[in-house]
XYZ file of C-alpha atoms in Angstrom:
776
model
C 9.159 4.845 -45.015
C 11.616 1.926 -46.238
C 13.662 0.141 -43.427
C 14.715 1.036 -40.064
C 18.161 0.608 -38.852
C 18.274 -0.844 -35.361
C 21.422 -2.018 -33.387
C 21.317 -5.461 -32.646
C 22.385 -7.052 -29.463
C 25.748 -7.819 -30.530
C 26.665 -4.249 -32.071
C 26.008 -4.999 -35.685
C 23.569 -3.122 -37.727
C 20.638 -5.114 -38.755
C 17.978 -4.381 -41.687
C 14.480 -5.204 -40.796
C 11.414 -3.983 -42.106
C 9.989 -0.777 -40.728
C 7.234 -1.748 -38.092
C 3.888 -0.079 -38.279
C 4.455 1.515 -34.884
C 6.407 4.272 -36.004
C 3.506 5.570 -37.985
C 1.495 6.419 -35.107
C 3.692 9.286 -33.874
C 2.418 12.732 -34.018
C 5.695 14.260 -35.592
C 6.414 14.615 -39.102
C 9.109 11.867 -38.836
C 8.545 9.213 -36.437
C 12.205 8.077 -35.865
C 15.837 9.415 -36.561
C 17.963 7.541 -38.712
C 21.483 8.455 -37.480
C 23.958 7.905 -40.662
C 26.413 4.979 -40.202
C 29.862 5.933 -41.310
C 32.892 4.378 -40.041
C 35.596 6.779 -38.792
C 39.229 5.943 -38.253
C 40.957 7.696 -35.324
C 44.028 9.756 -36.098
C 45.543 8.583 -32.914
C 44.417 5.022 -32.953
C 44.553 3.643 -36.274
C 43.623 0.418 -34.912
C 40.265 1.304 -33.589
C 37.268 -0.335 -35.563
C 34.529 1.674 -36.920
C 31.971 2.644 -34.356
C 28.044 1.493 -35.211
C 25.948 4.348 -34.390
C 22.653 3.931 -32.333
C 19.143 4.940 -33.118
C 17.647 7.957 -31.682
C 13.754 7.832 -31.156
C 11.799 11.189 -30.700
C 10.551 12.355 -27.188
C 7.230 13.366 -26.413
C 8.367 17.158 -26.832
C 10.485 16.116 -29.544
C 12.185 19.163 -31.273
C 11.656 19.499 -35.056
C 14.842 19.129 -37.189
C 16.040 22.377 -38.345
C 16.213 22.950 -42.014
C 18.737 26.039 -42.347
C 21.842 24.261 -41.329
C 23.430 24.657 -44.696
C 22.371 28.318 -44.395
C 25.213 29.144 -41.857
C 29.095 29.503 -42.938
C 31.290 26.899 -41.425
C 32.949 30.078 -39.313
C 29.724 30.264 -37.455
C 30.171 28.659 -33.993
C 27.627 26.004 -32.474
C 26.793 26.746 -28.892
C 26.115 23.857 -26.757
C 24.866 23.974 -23.081
C 25.674 20.418 -21.713
C 23.586 20.520 -18.428
C 22.935 17.708 -16.286
C 19.274 18.338 -16.773
C 18.894 19.523 -20.465
C 20.663 19.506 -23.483
C 20.749 22.608 -25.265
C 22.154 23.346 -28.706
C 21.939 26.429 -31.100
C 23.753 29.119 -33.142
C 26.098 31.743 -31.635
C 24.272 35.435 -31.781
C 20.918 33.949 -31.445
C 18.710 34.522 -28.312
C 17.467 31.244 -27.521
C 18.433 27.644 -28.369
C 17.425 25.939 -31.443
C 16.866 22.221 -29.727
C 16.192 21.388 -26.360
C 15.689 17.959 -24.529
C 16.075 16.231 -21.427
C 19.682 14.907 -21.157
C 18.871 11.082 -20.533
C 19.079 7.873 -22.704
C 16.942 4.874 -22.442
C 17.543 1.726 -24.224
C 14.320 -0.575 -24.455
C 13.932 -3.853 -26.348
C 10.847 -4.151 -29.183
C 8.534 -6.900 -27.730
C 8.177 -8.579 -31.159
C 11.689 -8.661 -32.548
C 13.799 -8.416 -29.442
C 15.839 -5.465 -31.005
C 17.271 -3.051 -28.850
C 16.610 0.771 -29.573
C 18.171 4.136 -28.200
C 15.523 6.915 -26.868
C 16.994 10.023 -26.258
C 14.942 12.232 -23.817
C 11.653 11.079 -22.645
C 9.677 8.591 -24.836
C 6.164 9.190 -26.136
C 3.837 7.136 -24.031
C 1.947 5.893 -27.069
C 5.148 3.732 -27.757
C 5.096 1.829 -24.471
C 2.945 -0.860 -25.716
C 5.513 -1.908 -28.577
C 8.400 -1.947 -26.239
C 9.667 -3.354 -22.995
C 10.565 -0.937 -20.512
C 10.895 -3.180 -17.463
C 14.495 -4.098 -17.825
C 15.737 -0.468 -18.582
C 15.757 2.808 -17.056
C 16.729 6.469 -17.785
C 20.749 6.683 -17.619
C 22.652 9.791 -17.694
C 26.096 10.541 -18.995
C 26.685 12.499 -15.535
C 28.016 11.723 -12.074
C 27.070 14.687 -10.393
C 27.962 17.260 -12.700
C 30.796 15.561 -14.570
C 30.137 13.865 -17.728
C 31.784 10.001 -17.399
C 29.663 7.758 -19.590
C 30.967 9.026 -23.068
C 28.924 6.329 -24.635
C 25.816 7.921 -23.528
C 27.024 11.268 -24.186
C 27.667 10.105 -28.117
C 23.948 9.178 -28.132
C 23.041 12.598 -26.893
C 25.383 14.420 -29.357
C 24.251 12.379 -32.279
C 20.612 13.370 -31.592
C 21.440 16.939 -30.782
C 23.389 17.429 -34.207
C 20.857 15.680 -36.086
C 18.171 17.906 -34.881
C 20.266 20.935 -35.701
C 20.374 19.864 -39.260
C 23.813 18.213 -39.493
C 24.247 15.800 -42.475
C 26.021 12.517 -41.986
C 26.866 14.028 -38.581
C 29.981 15.523 -40.097
C 30.172 19.011 -38.159
C 32.384 21.577 -39.712
C 31.672 24.385 -37.274
C 33.507 25.609 -34.107
C 31.736 24.256 -30.911
C 31.697 26.297 -27.644
C 30.380 23.761 -25.091
C 29.652 24.500 -21.145
C 31.151 22.580 -18.435
C 31.130 22.489 -14.636
C 33.335 24.505 -12.154
C 37.054 22.848 -12.417
C 36.151 20.159 -14.533
C 38.270 17.086 -14.223
C 41.096 16.990 -16.867
C 40.121 13.513 -17.735
C 36.573 14.272 -18.445
C 37.436 17.436 -20.674
C 40.105 15.414 -22.638
C 37.667 12.365 -23.536
C 35.052 15.172 -24.512
C 37.147 16.986 -26.815
C 38.650 13.391 -28.300
C 34.736 12.672 -28.792
C 34.233 15.666 -30.749
C 37.352 15.737 -32.966
C 37.691 11.980 -33.663
C 33.952 11.399 -34.120
C 32.438 14.603 -35.462
C 35.440 15.990 -37.110
C 35.043 19.519 -35.444
C 37.566 21.939 -36.443
C 37.808 23.556 -32.793
C 36.531 23.843 -29.513
C 36.303 25.838 -26.453
C 34.980 25.076 -23.102
C 33.535 27.682 -20.553
C 31.900 27.438 -17.093
C 27.921 27.553 -17.247
C 27.391 29.793 -14.448
C 30.182 32.042 -15.518
C 28.374 32.847 -18.774
C 25.247 33.501 -17.043
C 27.105 35.823 -14.632
C 28.613 37.780 -17.557
C 25.252 37.901 -19.554
C 23.408 39.420 -16.520
C 26.215 41.789 -16.170
C 25.921 43.076 -19.648
C 22.041 43.778 -18.831
C 23.302 45.957 -15.558
C 21.849 43.061 -13.114
C 25.436 42.584 -11.584
C 28.818 44.281 -11.700
C 32.127 43.241 -12.532
C 33.167 42.375 -8.993
C 30.492 39.971 -7.710
C 29.693 36.424 -6.744
C 27.736 33.745 -8.532
C 25.604 31.321 -6.609
C 24.511 28.475 -8.827
C 21.889 25.967 -7.620
C 21.886 23.204 -10.217
C 20.308 19.722 -10.496
C 22.954 17.660 -8.647
C 25.303 20.255 -7.186
C 25.436 23.885 -6.098
C 28.540 26.221 -6.703
C 29.651 29.544 -5.717
C 32.208 31.366 -8.038
C 33.526 34.832 -6.971
C 34.513 37.390 -9.822
C 37.234 39.861 -9.623
C 37.495 42.312 -12.393
C 34.967 40.282 -14.570
C 37.067 36.968 -14.232
C 36.099 34.043 -12.226
C 38.570 33.427 -9.324
C 38.618 29.550 -9.449
C 40.960 29.028 -6.488
C 38.230 30.513 -4.340
C 35.068 28.691 -5.525
C 33.139 26.112 -3.268
C 30.876 23.161 -4.221
C 28.223 21.312 -2.379
C 26.652 17.908 -3.462
C 22.983 19.046 -3.355
C 20.670 20.315 -5.924
C 17.227 20.227 -7.141
C 17.566 16.088 -7.731
C 17.953 15.885 -4.143
C 15.068 18.106 -3.331
C 12.823 15.894 -5.537
C 14.252 12.702 -4.022
C 13.416 13.937 -0.752
C 9.758 15.072 -1.378
C 9.087 11.520 -2.964
C 10.511 9.937 0.170
C 8.343 12.113 2.360
C 5.202 11.498 0.539
C 5.643 7.963 0.041
C 6.405 7.449 3.809
C 3.299 9.551 4.521
C 1.070 7.633 1.973
C 2.225 4.347 1.698
C -0.892 3.004 0.033
C -0.375 5.694 -2.816
C 3.161 4.852 -3.538
C 2.212 3.812 -6.866
C 0.981 7.349 -7.688
C 3.891 9.330 -6.250
C 6.246 8.834 -9.171
C 9.326 10.535 -9.797
C 7.790 12.869 -12.870
C 4.817 13.821 -10.274
C 7.306 14.512 -7.454
C 9.119 16.795 -9.688
C 6.022 18.476 -10.764
C 4.782 19.215 -7.153
C 8.322 20.652 -6.409
C 8.065 23.088 -9.081
C 4.653 24.222 -8.342
C 4.090 24.179 -4.433
C 7.632 24.149 -2.747
C 9.123 27.457 -1.278
C 12.049 28.333 1.040
C 11.018 29.581 4.486
C 12.635 32.691 5.733
C 12.756 31.162 9.096
C 12.614 27.255 9.100
C 12.198 27.087 12.738
C 9.458 29.503 12.953
C 7.676 28.108 9.878
C 7.961 24.601 11.553
C 6.412 25.863 14.662
C 3.414 27.634 12.344
C 2.304 24.012 11.307
C 2.787 22.145 14.698
C 0.474 24.582 16.265
C -2.260 24.252 13.166
C -2.990 27.873 12.918
C -5.232 29.237 10.205
C -2.004 30.481 8.349
C -0.801 26.892 8.194
C -4.064 25.954 6.751
C -3.809 28.309 4.265
C -0.416 27.167 2.942
C -1.378 23.678 2.686
C -1.956 22.121 -0.519
C -4.131 18.997 -1.449
C -3.522 16.778 -4.634
C -6.674 14.868 -5.492
C -5.989 11.481 -6.940
C -8.470 9.955 -9.475
C -11.407 8.538 -7.685
C -14.815 6.986 -8.634
C -17.263 7.567 -5.945
C -19.142 4.190 -5.637
C -22.785 4.029 -6.665
C -25.237 4.859 -4.007
C -28.440 2.774 -4.038
C -31.717 4.880 -3.407
C -33.950 4.074 -0.366
C -36.797 1.987 -1.475
C -40.162 3.516 -1.501
C -42.927 2.081 0.648
C -44.782 0.813 -2.315
C -41.656 -1.206 -3.122
C -41.302 -2.168 0.534
C -44.982 -3.713 0.409
C -44.660 -5.200 -2.986
C -41.477 -6.970 -1.532
C -43.098 -7.994 1.506
C -46.139 -9.388 -0.436
C -43.915 -11.255 -2.905
C -41.969 -12.676 0.089
C -45.239 -13.772 2.165
C -46.373 -15.364 -1.369
C -43.185 -17.330 -1.846
C -43.501 -18.385 2.114
C -47.177 -19.372 1.472
C -45.885 -21.552 -1.586
C -43.173 -23.133 0.332
C -45.356 -24.045 3.049
C -47.969 -25.463 0.794
C -45.376 -27.578 -0.810
C -44.062 -28.874 2.718
C -47.651 -29.528 3.831
C -48.491 -31.606 0.336
C -45.199 -33.400 0.777
C -45.913 -34.267 4.656
C -49.042 -35.710 3.619
C -47.946 -37.769 0.738
C -45.220 -39.106 3.417
C -47.935 -39.739 5.928
C -50.197 -41.420 3.594
C -47.198 -43.629 2.361
C -46.265 -44.477 5.850
C -50.112 -45.259 6.755
C -50.061 -47.812 3.970
C -46.848 -49.424 4.997
C -48.211 -49.759 8.660
C -51.404 -51.177 7.412
C -49.491 -53.732 5.219
C -47.146 -54.905 8.193
C -50.126 -55.122 10.338
C -51.844 -57.320 7.973
C -48.796 -59.620 7.388
C -48.488 -59.911 11.150
C -52.108 -61.066 11.274
C -51.509 -63.287 8.529
C -48.472 -64.781 10.017
C -50.705 -65.531 13.302
C -53.267 -67.401 10.973
C -51.219 -69.832 9.568
C -49.184 -72.786 10.799
C -45.458 -72.546 11.832
C -44.376 -74.376 8.747
C -45.795 -71.901 6.269
C -44.470 -68.964 8.009
C -40.757 -69.553 6.761
C -42.128 -69.289 3.219
C -44.201 -66.125 3.629
C -41.435 -64.089 5.384
C -38.919 -65.225 2.292
C -41.386 -63.275 -0.048
C -41.650 -60.287 2.264
C -38.053 -59.812 3.219
C -38.245 -60.301 6.682
C -36.460 -62.616 8.721
C -38.757 -63.074 11.643
C -41.743 -62.006 13.689
C -39.841 -59.940 15.944
C -38.355 -57.937 13.027
C -41.890 -57.141 11.653
C -43.008 -55.822 15.279
C -39.883 -53.804 15.407
C -40.660 -52.139 11.844
C -43.979 -51.598 12.992
C -42.699 -49.552 15.886
C -40.543 -47.516 14.079
C -43.040 -46.848 11.490
C -45.622 -45.668 14.264
C -42.970 -43.463 15.816
C -42.423 -42.009 12.639
C -46.001 -41.279 11.664
C -46.617 -39.846 15.192
C -43.932 -37.329 14.549
C -44.858 -36.459 11.234
C -48.538 -35.799 12.443
C -46.908 -33.757 15.343
C -48.504 -36.071 17.901
C -46.609 -37.047 21.413
C -44.478 -39.817 21.438
C -44.817 -42.909 23.563
C -45.657 -42.588 27.168
C -43.201 -43.774 29.856
C -45.559 -46.891 30.933
C -45.556 -47.915 27.213
C -41.569 -47.723 26.994
C -41.289 -49.454 30.400
C -43.814 -52.221 29.302
C -42.033 -52.868 26.097
C -38.627 -52.980 27.825
C -40.180 -55.364 30.038
C -41.357 -57.549 27.412
C -38.050 -57.423 25.594
C -35.651 -57.930 28.930
C -38.065 -60.463 30.821
C -34.940 -61.482 33.372
C -34.476 -58.085 34.852
C -37.831 -58.473 37.008
C -37.051 -62.168 38.336
C -35.216 -62.576 41.585
C -31.467 -63.925 41.595
C -32.285 -66.824 43.565
C -34.661 -68.109 41.148
C -32.219 -67.960 38.429
C -29.154 -70.346 37.419
C -25.752 -69.206 36.690
C -26.268 -68.980 33.155
C -29.518 -66.992 33.617
C -27.751 -64.599 36.001
C -25.296 -63.860 33.556
C -27.811 -63.358 30.874
C -29.613 -61.029 33.595
C -26.732 -58.691 34.034
C -26.454 -58.365 30.232
C -30.166 -57.522 29.991
C -29.924 -55.280 32.945
C -27.221 -53.270 30.985
C -28.982 -52.974 27.860
C -32.336 -52.071 29.402
C -30.552 -49.394 31.359
C -29.001 -47.973 28.162
C -32.051 -48.112 26.186
C -34.049 -46.399 28.694
C -31.267 -43.557 28.822
C -31.556 -43.406 24.963
C -35.312 -43.156 24.919
C -35.546 -40.762 27.602
C -32.889 -38.451 26.007
C -34.770 -38.569 22.829
C -38.135 -37.674 24.545
C -36.366 -34.556 26.088
C -35.085 -33.571 22.868
C -38.490 -33.855 21.253
C -40.126 -31.863 24.031
C -37.397 -29.134 23.904
C -38.193 -28.768 20.491
C -41.802 -28.556 20.921
C -41.324 -26.134 23.564
C -39.144 -24.102 21.470
C -41.396 -24.179 18.375
C -44.100 -22.893 20.743
C -41.909 -20.357 22.245
C -40.899 -18.851 18.911
C -44.616 -18.793 17.740
C -45.751 -17.124 20.926
C -42.861 -14.415 20.216
C -43.996 -13.957 16.636
C -47.380 -13.541 17.835
C -46.127 -10.802 20.098
C -43.792 -9.398 17.559
C -47.041 -8.730 15.321
C -49.068 -7.268 17.886
C -46.667 -4.426 18.736
C -43.374 -4.679 16.740
C -41.518 -1.673 18.524
C -42.253 -2.819 22.063
C -41.256 -6.467 21.087
C -38.056 -5.052 19.912
C -37.367 -2.780 22.785
C -37.856 -5.494 25.315
C -35.714 -7.957 23.284
C -32.863 -5.434 23.174
C -33.439 -4.949 27.071
C -33.183 -8.881 27.527
C -30.168 -8.949 25.317
C -28.318 -6.178 27.345
C -29.430 -8.166 30.692
C -28.029 -11.472 29.497
C -24.761 -9.793 28.223
C -24.109 -8.056 31.547
C -24.907 -11.285 33.537
C -22.524 -13.442 31.382
C -20.016 -10.723 31.232
C -20.151 -10.226 35.053
C -19.849 -14.112 35.679
C -16.940 -14.506 33.509
C -15.174 -11.402 35.164
C -15.626 -13.039 38.639
C -14.176 -16.115 37.426
C -11.195 -14.422 35.674
C -10.256 -11.458 37.817
C -11.998 -11.982 41.070
C -15.150 -10.329 42.425
C -13.480 -7.646 44.843
C -16.178 -7.466 46.977
C -14.321 -7.560 50.125
C -13.237 -4.053 49.836
C -9.334 -5.053 49.312
C -8.051 -2.891 46.341
C -4.790 -4.510 45.231
C -3.053 -1.165 44.231
C 0.037 -3.073 43.005
C -1.946 -4.673 40.261
C -1.627 -8.261 41.871
C -4.631 -10.686 42.618
C -4.769 -12.809 45.921
C -6.345 -15.976 46.167
C -9.057 -14.718 48.307
C -9.978 -11.747 45.378
C -10.316 -14.677 42.784
C -13.039 -16.656 44.821
C -16.761 -15.642 44.669
C -19.146 -15.788 47.398
C -20.130 -19.464 46.801
C -16.619 -20.533 46.602
C -15.681 -18.718 49.424
C -18.536 -20.621 51.627
C -17.649 -24.038 50.180
C -13.922 -23.287 51.445
C -15.211 -22.346 54.886
C -17.325 -25.430 55.182
C -14.232 -27.656 54.449
C -11.909 -26.026 56.451
C -14.390 -25.889 59.458
C -15.278 -29.392 59.162
C -11.805 -30.510 59.129
C -10.855 -29.143 62.404
C -14.226 -29.669 64.269
C -13.093 -33.296 65.725
C -10.881 -31.374 68.337
C -7.431 -30.191 68.755
C -4.668 -32.248 67.123
C -7.305 -35.105 65.837
C -8.600 -34.943 62.291
C -11.307 -37.838 61.986
C -13.105 -36.038 58.943
C -14.552 -38.787 56.796
C -14.983 -41.590 59.429
C -18.688 -41.457 59.345
C -20.971 -41.588 56.529
C -22.775 -38.246 56.940
C -19.077 -36.283 56.668
C -19.252 -37.122 52.975
C -22.627 -35.194 52.552
C -20.482 -31.952 52.809
C -18.730 -32.982 49.350
C -22.248 -33.857 47.783
C -23.547 -30.385 48.847
C -20.560 -28.845 47.383
C -20.751 -30.793 44.061
C -24.242 -29.862 44.023
C -23.555 -26.244 44.292
C -21.068 -26.275 41.783
C -23.056 -28.221 39.103
C -26.171 -25.611 39.859
C -23.713 -22.640 39.056
C -22.329 -24.117 35.848
C -25.828 -25.342 34.754
C -26.962 -21.633 35.218
C -23.946 -20.367 33.483
C -24.831 -22.716 30.496
C -28.619 -21.741 30.332
C -27.807 -17.999 30.392
C -25.237 -18.227 27.377
C -27.727 -20.502 25.567
C -30.490 -17.922 26.022
C -28.187 -14.931 25.022
C -27.287 -16.981 21.762
C -30.882 -17.474 21.171
C -31.753 -13.756 21.637
C -28.640 -12.544 19.423
C -29.638 -14.725 16.832
C -33.512 -13.328 16.941
C -32.298 -9.744 17.063
C -30.238 -10.478 13.816
C -32.958 -11.570 12.109
C -35.535 -8.858 12.733
C -33.274 -5.673 13.647
C -30.848 -4.817 10.502
C -29.288 -2.225 12.572
C -28.351 -4.567 15.307
C -24.591 -5.322 15.619
C -23.595 -8.361 18.080
C -20.172 -7.990 20.029
C -17.541 -9.977 18.575
C -16.703 -11.173 22.034
C -19.203 -11.283 24.785
C -16.623 -10.625 27.406
C -13.675 -8.723 26.193
C -10.750 -8.272 28.692
C -10.025 -5.079 30.421
C -7.631 -2.849 28.492
C -8.249 -4.616 25.184
C -8.666 -1.823 22.402
C -11.949 -2.235 20.180
C -11.167 -3.122 16.633
C -11.794 -0.400 13.972
C -14.746 -0.579 12.063
C -14.394 -0.297 8.257
C -15.896 2.485 6.550
C -16.491 3.052 2.742
C -13.578 5.118 1.149
C -14.229 8.749 0.304
C -12.751 11.429 -1.884
C -10.496 12.505 1.260
C -8.879 9.006 1.306
C -7.447 9.774 -2.024
C -6.004 13.131 -1.367
C -2.385 13.800 -0.706
C -1.992 16.843 1.499
C 1.403 18.532 0.997
C 1.932 20.944 4.098
C 5.212 20.992 5.959
C 6.821 19.422 2.826
C 6.608 22.472 0.800
C 9.215 24.173 2.753
C 10.961 21.215 4.375
C 12.441 19.914 1.195
C 14.091 22.791 -0.319
C 15.577 23.571 3.218
C 18.152 21.069 2.453
C 19.891 23.786 -0.031
C 20.745 25.253 3.341
C 20.876 22.466 5.660
C 22.114 19.256 3.708
C 22.500 17.460 6.821
C 18.905 16.870 6.828
C 19.547 14.327 3.966
C 22.743 12.924 5.551
C 25.016 15.084 3.427
C 27.695 16.748 5.782
C 28.574 19.810 3.842
C 27.969 23.548 3.624
C 24.607 25.231 2.718
C 24.441 27.902 0.304
C 24.567 30.917 2.580
C 27.778 29.114 4.460
C 29.403 28.643 0.997
C 29.307 32.175 0.358
C 31.082 32.882 3.591
C 33.651 30.120 2.876
C 34.327 31.516 -0.987
C 34.790 35.068 0.606
C 37.288 33.994 3.202
C 39.335 32.042 0.423
C 39.636 35.434 -1.133
C 42.682 36.153 0.815
C 44.793 38.532 -1.747
C 41.591 40.811 -2.026
C 41.029 43.576 0.263
C 37.818 44.418 2.172
C 36.556 47.091 -0.078
C 36.812 44.546 -2.962
C 34.804 41.937 -0.629
C 32.229 44.622 -0.237
C 31.786 45.227 -3.686
C 31.307 41.348 -4.487
C 28.935 41.008 -1.498
C 26.966 43.960 -3.030
C 26.564 42.139 -6.339
C 25.600 38.490 -5.755
C 23.824 36.800 -8.724
C 21.674 33.513 -8.210
C 21.216 31.418 -10.987
C 20.465 27.960 -11.716
C 17.190 25.988 -11.937
C 16.801 25.320 -8.169
C 17.122 29.255 -7.587
C 13.366 29.507 -8.827
C 11.961 28.565 -5.328
C 10.170 31.434 -3.912
C 11.612 32.861 -1.121
C 15.265 31.629 -1.695
C 16.703 35.091 -2.544
C 15.523 36.589 0.711
C 16.404 33.373 2.862
C 20.080 33.752 1.234
C 20.157 37.285 1.976
C 19.302 36.830 5.482
C 21.878 34.044 5.950
C 24.582 36.053 4.530
C 23.924 38.978 6.518
C 24.600 37.020 9.668
C 28.159 36.070 8.130
C 29.158 39.600 6.724
C 30.278 42.083 9.325
C 27.993 44.745 10.558
C 26.577 47.625 8.311
C 28.522 45.876 5.272
C 26.701 46.232 2.018
C 24.704 43.062 0.559
C 22.682 42.621 -2.222
C 21.407 39.463 -3.661
C 19.487 39.232 -6.897
C 18.096 36.663 -9.362
C 19.216 36.184 -12.599
C 16.917 37.202 -15.475
C 16.458 33.799 -16.621
C 18.385 31.289 -14.315
C 17.578 28.328 -16.926
C 18.440 29.920 -20.249
C 20.967 32.669 -18.949
C 24.120 30.044 -19.266
C 23.383 29.319 -22.752
C 22.637 33.009 -23.906
C 25.575 34.084 -22.297
C 27.757 31.413 -24.122
C 25.752 32.429 -27.335
C 26.868 36.068 -26.891
C 30.584 34.926 -26.121
C 30.618 32.867 -29.095
C 29.547 35.853 -31.513
C 32.501 37.803 -30.279
C 35.021 38.518 -33.058
C 37.968 37.524 -30.631
C 36.213 34.090 -29.904
C 38.309 32.282 -32.334
C 41.352 33.230 -30.069
C 39.962 31.311 -27.420
C 39.262 28.062 -29.051
C 41.740 25.151 -29.777
C 41.858 23.249 -32.921
C 42.264 19.622 -33.579
C 45.848 20.137 -34.570
C 46.711 22.058 -31.386
C 45.061 18.773 -29.426
C 47.004 16.533 -31.391
C 50.202 18.318 -30.943
C 50.149 19.224 -27.353
C 48.324 16.609 -25.929
C 46.071 15.877 -22.740
C 48.518 17.729 -20.796
C 48.076 21.032 -22.321
C 44.180 21.017 -21.511
C 45.237 21.242 -17.912
C 46.442 24.903 -18.260
C 43.482 25.623 -20.828
C 41.052 28.560 -19.630
C 39.339 30.945 -21.572
C 39.032 34.726 -20.819
C 35.365 35.629 -20.155
C 36.094 39.510 -20.806
C 36.973 40.195 -24.640
């Protein structure tokens, strides 16, 4: 392939080796090299030579025409420069030779960093070689007026090159379509571009919808007096025709077209399905619009039909299924598999139990040997003299006889715990404590002041030790009782699993209701006194339960039982028994609540272990009025469906009601009435002939139901019994180019063009008065 010329970031061409990526395209030529030839403007001699860009093929890349040299220089080239598509071909032919999307994109090569120009849609196979994150599609149009002539030049380069032009020197007359009432500045710059850059000998500009109307007039679809309604990409026009010529003073325009319909559909679907926003691309919205959208004959009635959810509305609803892969479904294990897993689990459990028993026996043996050794050492110390005790203790690591006795006691307790034997009795504990703290049992009158001080210290230490030992003994008893209870429950479960599970569920419900009721009383009051506070407030009496009310009664009654005007409560010792009674009741209530909550937690844990279908409450006492949290469910194919119902006719409705998208302008039917009212010099008979020949053209006129809706809207504007006929063009998309090709093939076409010499002599002001005659 040689080398490929890419424009650098500074605007100068740079020769680089041709990358291998260009060989992956399906077309015969993978990239178009536009010839680089400097041109000097006759009007601006100081203008530097412009370096051309590079045009890459689109995914529907048109093939390069090979018969360019077969046409004489007098054969005109016809260009339909639309906001959506660019069409170019030869005069007199039925279809254009080259058609592509009228957009330009300039990505950078990921390896070299060079910028390339892509005209039309790019090939998805090339996306991995170029960076598209910093660029987007750019159009030369603002609404329907060309204003970016640098982009327009890239489009013309690609169009002429695909048509077969060599070195981009075009020596054929050109007929180019433009919008209605195109600004003189845009027309002048377009003429300058064609004359100075491509050396075109002559040019003619005409209105695209006018060519479409004249083409359909030749086929008998409309008459010479009529009206063209052009619903384009970004704008919509209404042009009246009198005696075959457009009356530009009476034309009307609205800045609403197919682009806004697609954008509105994309916005509605993105708001309806925000979690599928990445799938709702502009291209997909355009496809959905072309396939499913329609215009309702009566928008309000159609909307009520969908609001009521009738069967007809369901039939009009469409669903778009997104790619979805169902999660793999696990088959339920068979009875043999369950039995095998249960046997394996039991075998593993037995193995663990055997290992634990072996480890426990080894531990018991070690502790017994250590205990025998300490007892022998203690016996040996009792048989030797006092002078030899220190030497023996230094070899064993102990400092005194008391330390050895304490170690024997600890090992004895650990050994009993390992064997599962009960711990020391209370008498043994009291005896050991009495030996350790001898002064606690001696009367105070028999002790010296120093001994009294030591006695108080021993009393405190003894009390602390007793409490610690009793708490330890209590914990051991609770653990033993819990293990015994679990063993008994396991035996009951094995005897009758269904009955055990049913009783456990009943116990769970009972405890849950009990705890919930207690906390509800504490939070909102018992409401047992029959007073229903309809205002929503809760009084002091309603917040107290029965026990609290009784304590309040006792307290208030005791304060006034001493007589009128005299409060002697608390003067006697028996008065304080009332506080003890109240405190005892309160402690008993709190302890009961804690026991119920602990039992509920135990039952909940037990149910979670043996019942896989059991789901505990996230909060044991949910507040009244608190909504339950939704539970998660697995995604299905319906979650990946985009339903298009009311959007099918709501989006095209903006062609008749632009205020739905914030455009304060008239719709298509209103524009027809405005255009007819502007024909002040035309009598009613001509207006009747015009309304009897209304042609609808443009890409947006392909919506089903648009013609009947437009006819119904115009009928409300026109006088009673006035003639009315609305028809669609034979081909709303290609009729503009075909009409222009037919017009350019006429022998009188040369009289409607202006040459480069006329442009240079008469200047830009002459273009203000330039208009072609459509009837030749």
